[in-house]
Backbone as a chain_set.jsonl record, in Angstrom:
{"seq": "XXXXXXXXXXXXXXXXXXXXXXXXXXXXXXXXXXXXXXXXXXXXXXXXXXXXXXXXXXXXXXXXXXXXXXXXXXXXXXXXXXXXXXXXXXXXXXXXXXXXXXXXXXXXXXXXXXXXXXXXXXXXXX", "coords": {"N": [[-17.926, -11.713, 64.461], [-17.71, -10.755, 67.883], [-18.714, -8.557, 70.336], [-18.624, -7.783, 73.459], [-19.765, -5.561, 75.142], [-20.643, -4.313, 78.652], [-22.996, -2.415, 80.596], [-23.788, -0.085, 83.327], [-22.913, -0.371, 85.73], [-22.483, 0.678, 88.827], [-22.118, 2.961, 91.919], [-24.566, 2.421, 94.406], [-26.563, 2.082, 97.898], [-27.418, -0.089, 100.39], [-29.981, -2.253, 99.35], [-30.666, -0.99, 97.219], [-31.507, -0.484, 94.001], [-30.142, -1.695, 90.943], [-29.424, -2.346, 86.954], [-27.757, -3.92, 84.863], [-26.824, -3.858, 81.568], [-25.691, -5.622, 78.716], [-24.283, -5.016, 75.628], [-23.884, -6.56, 71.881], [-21.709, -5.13, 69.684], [-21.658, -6.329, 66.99], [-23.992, -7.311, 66.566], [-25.39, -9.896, 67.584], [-26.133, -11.66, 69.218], [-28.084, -12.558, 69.409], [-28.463, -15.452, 69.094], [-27.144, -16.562, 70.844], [-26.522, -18.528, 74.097], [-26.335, -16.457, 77.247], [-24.476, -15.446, 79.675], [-24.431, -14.093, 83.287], [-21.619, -13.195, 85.081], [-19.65, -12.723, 88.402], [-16.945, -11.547, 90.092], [-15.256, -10.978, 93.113], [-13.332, -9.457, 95.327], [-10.677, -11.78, 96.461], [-12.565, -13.472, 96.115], [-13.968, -16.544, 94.16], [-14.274, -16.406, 90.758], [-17.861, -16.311, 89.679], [-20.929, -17.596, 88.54], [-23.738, -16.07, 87.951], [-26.111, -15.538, 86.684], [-28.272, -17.071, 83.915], [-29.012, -17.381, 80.603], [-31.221, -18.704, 78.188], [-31.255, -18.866, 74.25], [-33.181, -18.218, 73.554], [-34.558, -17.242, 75.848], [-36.064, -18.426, 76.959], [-35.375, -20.291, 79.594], [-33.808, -19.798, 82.409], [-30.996, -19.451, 84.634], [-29.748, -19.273, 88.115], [-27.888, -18.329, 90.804], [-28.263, -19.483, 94.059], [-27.79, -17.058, 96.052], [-27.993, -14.954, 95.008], [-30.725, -15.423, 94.462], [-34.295, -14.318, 93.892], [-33.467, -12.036, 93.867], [-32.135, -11.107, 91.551], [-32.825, -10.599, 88.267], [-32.583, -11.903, 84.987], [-32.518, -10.674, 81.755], [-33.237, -10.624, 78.306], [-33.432, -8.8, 75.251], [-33.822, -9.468, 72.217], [-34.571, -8.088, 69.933], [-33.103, -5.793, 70.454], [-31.019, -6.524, 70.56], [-29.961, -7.46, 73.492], [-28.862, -8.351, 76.444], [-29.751, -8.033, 79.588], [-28.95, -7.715, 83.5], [-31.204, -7.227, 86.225], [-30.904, -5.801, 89.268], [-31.954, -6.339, 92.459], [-32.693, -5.031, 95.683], [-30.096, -4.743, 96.565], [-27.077, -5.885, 98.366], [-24.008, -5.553, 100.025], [-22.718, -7.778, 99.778], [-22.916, -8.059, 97.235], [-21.124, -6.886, 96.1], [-18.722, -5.927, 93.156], [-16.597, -6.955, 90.302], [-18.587, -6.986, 87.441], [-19.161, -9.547, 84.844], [-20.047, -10.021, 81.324], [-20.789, -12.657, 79.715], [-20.977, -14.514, 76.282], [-22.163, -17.658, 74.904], [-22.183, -19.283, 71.502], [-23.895, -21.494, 69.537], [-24.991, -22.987, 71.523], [-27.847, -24.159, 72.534], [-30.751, -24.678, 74.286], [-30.853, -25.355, 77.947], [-28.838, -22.972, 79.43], [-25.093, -22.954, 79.471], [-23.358, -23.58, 82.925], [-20.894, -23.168, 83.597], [-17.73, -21.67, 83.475], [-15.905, -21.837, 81.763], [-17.171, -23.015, 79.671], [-18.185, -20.791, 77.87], [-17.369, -18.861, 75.494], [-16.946, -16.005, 74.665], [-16.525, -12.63, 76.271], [-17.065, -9.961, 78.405], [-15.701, -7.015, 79.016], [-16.282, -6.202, 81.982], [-18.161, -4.591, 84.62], [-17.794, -2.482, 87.311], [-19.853, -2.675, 90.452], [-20.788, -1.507, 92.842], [-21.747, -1.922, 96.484], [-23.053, 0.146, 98.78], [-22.714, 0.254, 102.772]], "CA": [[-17.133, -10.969, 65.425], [-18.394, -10.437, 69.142], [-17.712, -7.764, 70.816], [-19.498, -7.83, 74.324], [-19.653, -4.159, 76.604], [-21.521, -3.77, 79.887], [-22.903, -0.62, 81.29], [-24.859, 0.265, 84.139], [-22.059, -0.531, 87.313], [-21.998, 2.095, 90.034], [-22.193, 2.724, 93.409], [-25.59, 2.229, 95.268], [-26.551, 2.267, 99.029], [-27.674, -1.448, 100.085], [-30.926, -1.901, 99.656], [-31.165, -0.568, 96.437], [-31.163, -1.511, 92.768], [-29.028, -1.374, 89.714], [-29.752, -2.885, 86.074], [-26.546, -3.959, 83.905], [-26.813, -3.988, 79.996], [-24.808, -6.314, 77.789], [-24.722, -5.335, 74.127], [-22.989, -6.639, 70.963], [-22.24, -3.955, 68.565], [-22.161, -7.1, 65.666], [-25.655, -7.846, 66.926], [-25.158, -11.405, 67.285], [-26.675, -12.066, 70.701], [-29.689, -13.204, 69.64], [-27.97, -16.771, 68.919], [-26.074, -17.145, 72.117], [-26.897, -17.991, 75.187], [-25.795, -15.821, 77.938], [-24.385, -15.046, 80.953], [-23.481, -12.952, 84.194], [-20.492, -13.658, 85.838], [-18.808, -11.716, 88.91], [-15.852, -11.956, 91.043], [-15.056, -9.859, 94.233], [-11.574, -9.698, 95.74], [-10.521, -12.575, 97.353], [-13.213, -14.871, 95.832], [-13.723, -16.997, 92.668], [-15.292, -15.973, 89.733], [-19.247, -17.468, 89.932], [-22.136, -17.282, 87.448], [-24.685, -15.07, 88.772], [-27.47, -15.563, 86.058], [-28.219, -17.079, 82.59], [-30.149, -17.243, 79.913], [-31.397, -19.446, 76.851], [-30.984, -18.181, 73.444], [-34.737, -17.86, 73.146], [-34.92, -16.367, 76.985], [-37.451, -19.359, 78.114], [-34.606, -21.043, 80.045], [-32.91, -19.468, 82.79], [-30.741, -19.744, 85.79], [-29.94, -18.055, 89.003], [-27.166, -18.855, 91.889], [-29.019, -19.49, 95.365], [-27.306, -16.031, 96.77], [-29.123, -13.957, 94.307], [-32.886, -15.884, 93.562], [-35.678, -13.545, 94.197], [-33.431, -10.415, 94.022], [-31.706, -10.705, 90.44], [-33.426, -10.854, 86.957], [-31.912, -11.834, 83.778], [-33.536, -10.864, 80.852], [-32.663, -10.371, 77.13], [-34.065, -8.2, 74.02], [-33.535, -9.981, 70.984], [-34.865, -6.767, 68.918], [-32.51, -4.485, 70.839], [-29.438, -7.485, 70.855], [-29.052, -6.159, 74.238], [-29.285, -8.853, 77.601], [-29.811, -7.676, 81.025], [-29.43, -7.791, 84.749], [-31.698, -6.411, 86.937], [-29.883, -6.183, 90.473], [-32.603, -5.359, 93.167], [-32.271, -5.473, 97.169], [-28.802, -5.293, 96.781], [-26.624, -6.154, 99.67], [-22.703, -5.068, 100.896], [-21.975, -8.889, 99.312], [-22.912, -8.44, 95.694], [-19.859, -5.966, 95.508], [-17.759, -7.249, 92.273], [-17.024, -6.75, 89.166], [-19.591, -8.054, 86.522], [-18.971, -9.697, 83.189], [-21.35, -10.396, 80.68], [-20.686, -13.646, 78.569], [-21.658, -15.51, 75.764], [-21.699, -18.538, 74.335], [-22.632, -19.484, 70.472], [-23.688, -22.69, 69.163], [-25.288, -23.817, 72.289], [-29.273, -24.179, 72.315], [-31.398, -25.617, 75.166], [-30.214, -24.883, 79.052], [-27.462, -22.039, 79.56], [-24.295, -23.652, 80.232], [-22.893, -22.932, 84.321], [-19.107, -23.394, 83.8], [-17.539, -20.489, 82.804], [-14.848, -22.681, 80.241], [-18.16, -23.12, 78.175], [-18.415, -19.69, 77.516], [-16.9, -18.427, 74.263], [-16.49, -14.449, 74.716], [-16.799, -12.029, 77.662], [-16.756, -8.679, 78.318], [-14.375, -6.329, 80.079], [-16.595, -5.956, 82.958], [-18.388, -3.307, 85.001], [-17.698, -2.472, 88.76], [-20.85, -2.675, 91.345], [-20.053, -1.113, 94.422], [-23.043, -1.611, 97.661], [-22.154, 0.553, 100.524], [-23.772, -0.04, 103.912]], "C": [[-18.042, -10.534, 66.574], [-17.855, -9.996, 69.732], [-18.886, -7.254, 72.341], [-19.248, -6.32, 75.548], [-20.813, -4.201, 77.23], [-21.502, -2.273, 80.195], [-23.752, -1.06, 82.533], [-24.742, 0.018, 85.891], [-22.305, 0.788, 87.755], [-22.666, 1.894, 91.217], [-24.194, 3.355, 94.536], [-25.185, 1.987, 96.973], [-27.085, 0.588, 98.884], [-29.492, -1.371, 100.174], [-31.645, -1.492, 98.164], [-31.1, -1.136, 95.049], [-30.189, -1.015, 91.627], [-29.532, -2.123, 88.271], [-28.64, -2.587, 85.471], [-27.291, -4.549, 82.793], [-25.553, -4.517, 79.72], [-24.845, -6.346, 76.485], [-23.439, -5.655, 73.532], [-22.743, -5.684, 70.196], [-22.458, -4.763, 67.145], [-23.341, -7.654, 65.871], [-25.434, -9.365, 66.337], [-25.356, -12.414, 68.435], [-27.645, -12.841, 70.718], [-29.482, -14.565, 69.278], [-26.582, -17.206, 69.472], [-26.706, -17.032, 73.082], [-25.779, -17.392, 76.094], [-25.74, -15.956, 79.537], [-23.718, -14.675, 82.312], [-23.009, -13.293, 85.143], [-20.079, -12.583, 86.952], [-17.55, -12.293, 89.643], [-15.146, -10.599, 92.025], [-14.026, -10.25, 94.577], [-11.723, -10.87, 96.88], [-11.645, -13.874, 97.293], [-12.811, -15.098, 94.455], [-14.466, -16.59, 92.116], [-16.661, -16.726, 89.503], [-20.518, -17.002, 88.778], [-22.913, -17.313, 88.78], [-25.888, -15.784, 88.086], [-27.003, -16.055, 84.537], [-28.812, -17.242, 82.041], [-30.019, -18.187, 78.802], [-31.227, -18.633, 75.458], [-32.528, -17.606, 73.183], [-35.161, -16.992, 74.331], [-36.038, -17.44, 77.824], [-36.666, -20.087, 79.235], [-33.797, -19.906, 80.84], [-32.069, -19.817, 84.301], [-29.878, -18.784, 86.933], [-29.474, -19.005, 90.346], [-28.221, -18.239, 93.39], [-28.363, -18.125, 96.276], [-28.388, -15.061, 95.934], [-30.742, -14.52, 93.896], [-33.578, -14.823, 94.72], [-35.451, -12.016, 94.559], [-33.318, -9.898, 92.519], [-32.934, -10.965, 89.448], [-33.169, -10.53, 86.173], [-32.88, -11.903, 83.005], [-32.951, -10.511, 79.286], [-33.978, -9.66, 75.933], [-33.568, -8.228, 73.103], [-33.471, -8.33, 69.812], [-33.737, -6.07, 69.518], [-30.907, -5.32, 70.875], [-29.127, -6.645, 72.145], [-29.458, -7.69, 75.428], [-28.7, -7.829, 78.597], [-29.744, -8.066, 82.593], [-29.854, -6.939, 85.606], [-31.797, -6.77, 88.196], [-31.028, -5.492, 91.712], [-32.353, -5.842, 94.933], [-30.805, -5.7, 96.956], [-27.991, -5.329, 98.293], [-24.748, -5.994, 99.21], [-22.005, -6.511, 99.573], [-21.917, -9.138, 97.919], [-21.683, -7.231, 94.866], [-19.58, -6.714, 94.652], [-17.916, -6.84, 91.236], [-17.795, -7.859, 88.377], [-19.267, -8.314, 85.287], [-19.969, -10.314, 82.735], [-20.523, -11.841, 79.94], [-21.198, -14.353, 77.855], [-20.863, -16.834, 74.809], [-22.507, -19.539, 72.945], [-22.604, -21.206, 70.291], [-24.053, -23.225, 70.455], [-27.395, -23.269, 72.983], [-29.346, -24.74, 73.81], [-30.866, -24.867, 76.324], [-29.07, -24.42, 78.807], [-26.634, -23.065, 79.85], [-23.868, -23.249, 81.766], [-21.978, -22.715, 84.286], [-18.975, -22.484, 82.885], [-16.841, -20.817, 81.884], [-15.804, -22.763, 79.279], [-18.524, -21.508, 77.083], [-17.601, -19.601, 76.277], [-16.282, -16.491, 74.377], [-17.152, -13.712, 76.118], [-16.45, -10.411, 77.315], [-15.633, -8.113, 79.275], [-15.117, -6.283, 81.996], [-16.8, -4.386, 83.986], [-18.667, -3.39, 86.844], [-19.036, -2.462, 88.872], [-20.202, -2.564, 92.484], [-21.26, -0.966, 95.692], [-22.231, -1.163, 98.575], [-23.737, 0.063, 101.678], [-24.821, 1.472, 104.349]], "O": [[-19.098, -9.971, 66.287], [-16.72, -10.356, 70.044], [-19.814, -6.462, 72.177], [-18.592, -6.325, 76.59], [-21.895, -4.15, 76.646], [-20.665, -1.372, 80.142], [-24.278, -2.163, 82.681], [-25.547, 0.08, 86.82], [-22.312, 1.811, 87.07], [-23.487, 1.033, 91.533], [-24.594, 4.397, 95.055], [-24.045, 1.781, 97.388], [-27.193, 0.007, 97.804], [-30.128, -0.607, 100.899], [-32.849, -1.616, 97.942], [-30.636, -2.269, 94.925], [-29.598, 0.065, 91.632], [-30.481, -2.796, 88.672], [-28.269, -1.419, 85.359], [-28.135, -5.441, 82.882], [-24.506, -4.122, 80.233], [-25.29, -7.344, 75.917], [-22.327, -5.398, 73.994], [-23.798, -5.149, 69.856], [-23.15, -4.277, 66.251], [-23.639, -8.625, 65.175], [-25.344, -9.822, 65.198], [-24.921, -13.558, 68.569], [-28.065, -13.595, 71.596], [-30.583, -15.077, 69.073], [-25.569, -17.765, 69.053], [-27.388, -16.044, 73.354], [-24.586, -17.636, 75.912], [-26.566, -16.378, 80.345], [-22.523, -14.93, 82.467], [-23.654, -13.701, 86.109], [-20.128, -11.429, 86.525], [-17.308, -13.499, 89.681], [-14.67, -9.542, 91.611], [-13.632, -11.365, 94.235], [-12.512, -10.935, 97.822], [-11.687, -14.868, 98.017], [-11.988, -14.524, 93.743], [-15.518, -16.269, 92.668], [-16.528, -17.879, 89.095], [-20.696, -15.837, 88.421], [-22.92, -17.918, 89.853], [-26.611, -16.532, 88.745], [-25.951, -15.744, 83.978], [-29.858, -17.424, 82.665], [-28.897, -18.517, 78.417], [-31.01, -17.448, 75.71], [-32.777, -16.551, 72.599], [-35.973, -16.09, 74.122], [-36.613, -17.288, 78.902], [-37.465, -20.624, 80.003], [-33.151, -19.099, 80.172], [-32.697, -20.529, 85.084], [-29.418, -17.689, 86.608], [-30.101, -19.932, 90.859], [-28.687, -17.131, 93.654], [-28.545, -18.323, 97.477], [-29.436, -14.588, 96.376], [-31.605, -14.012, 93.179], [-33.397, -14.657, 95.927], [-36.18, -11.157, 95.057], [-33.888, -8.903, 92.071], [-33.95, -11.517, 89.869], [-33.194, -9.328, 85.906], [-33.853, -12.651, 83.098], [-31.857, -9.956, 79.393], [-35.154, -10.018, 75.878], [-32.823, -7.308, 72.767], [-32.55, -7.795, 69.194], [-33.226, -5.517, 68.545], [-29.855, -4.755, 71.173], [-28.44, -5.625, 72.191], [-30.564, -8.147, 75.141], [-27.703, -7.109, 78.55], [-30.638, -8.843, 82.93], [-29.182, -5.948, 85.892], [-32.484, -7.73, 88.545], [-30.999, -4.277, 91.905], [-31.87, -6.928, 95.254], [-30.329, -6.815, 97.168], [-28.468, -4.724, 99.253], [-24.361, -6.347, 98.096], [-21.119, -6.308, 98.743], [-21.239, -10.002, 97.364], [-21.481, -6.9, 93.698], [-19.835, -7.916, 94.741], [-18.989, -6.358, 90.873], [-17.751, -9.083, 88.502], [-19.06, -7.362, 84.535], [-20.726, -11.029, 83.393], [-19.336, -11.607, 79.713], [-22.034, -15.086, 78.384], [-19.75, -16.989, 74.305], [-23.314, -20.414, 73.258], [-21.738, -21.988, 70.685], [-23.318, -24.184, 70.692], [-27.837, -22.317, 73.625], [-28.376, -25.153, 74.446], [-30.385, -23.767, 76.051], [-28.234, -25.041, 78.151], [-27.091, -24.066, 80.403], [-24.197, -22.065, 81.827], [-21.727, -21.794, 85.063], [-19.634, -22.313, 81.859], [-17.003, -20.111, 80.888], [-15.484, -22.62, 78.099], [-18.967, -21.369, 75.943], [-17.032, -20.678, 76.096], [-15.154, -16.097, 74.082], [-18.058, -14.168, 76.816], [-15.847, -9.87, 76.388], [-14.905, -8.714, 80.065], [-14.411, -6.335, 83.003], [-16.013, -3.446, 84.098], [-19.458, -4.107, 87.457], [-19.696, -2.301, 87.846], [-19.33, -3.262, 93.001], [-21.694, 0.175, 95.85], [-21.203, -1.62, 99.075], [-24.924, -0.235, 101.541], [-25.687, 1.391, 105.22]]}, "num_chains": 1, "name": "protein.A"}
């Protein structure tokens, strides 16, 4: 049973940073890979960031490289994004997802996924 909650949405100035948590409470993360999805009004839903089940493997949409960083703590079943330089455009809510039974490179397509979370607002003002 997987039961995926985010924390750590809220409203920043731009410029600044944020770090979202994704835990299981059946601790069962540590044999999925993962990963963070958003969607802002009026767009489509896009993988942000993802991760390998081991964490050596990850990936990272050309809007966010060299601000975001996905990371995961097996011991703590907990993955992370850590949201820095944010900007006006990374408004959106965020979902965490994972997906079991798949080793090697994260998948990109969000149909591969298996479970998701409810999702946690991010709000950048100017």
């Amino acid at each position: 049973q997987v039961h995926l909650v985010e924390s750590g949405g809220g409203l920043v100035q731009a410029g600044g940073s944020l770090r979202l948590s994704c835990a299981d409470s059946g601790r069962t993360l540590v044999t999925y890979a993962m990963g963070w999805f958003r969607q802002a009004p009026g767009k489509e839903r896009e993988l942000v960031a993802a991760i390998s089940v081991g964490g050596s493997s990850t990936y990272y949409s050309d809007s966010v490289k060299g601000r975001f960083t996905i990371s995961r703590d097996n011991a703590k079943v907990t993955v992370y994004l850590q949201m820095n330089n944010l900007k006006p455009e990374d408004t959106a809510v965020y979902y965490c997802a994972a997906r079991a039974a798949w080793f090697g490179t994260p998948p990109r397509d969000q149909k591969d996924y298996d479970y998701w979370g409810r999702g946690t607002q991010v709000t950048v003002s100017t």
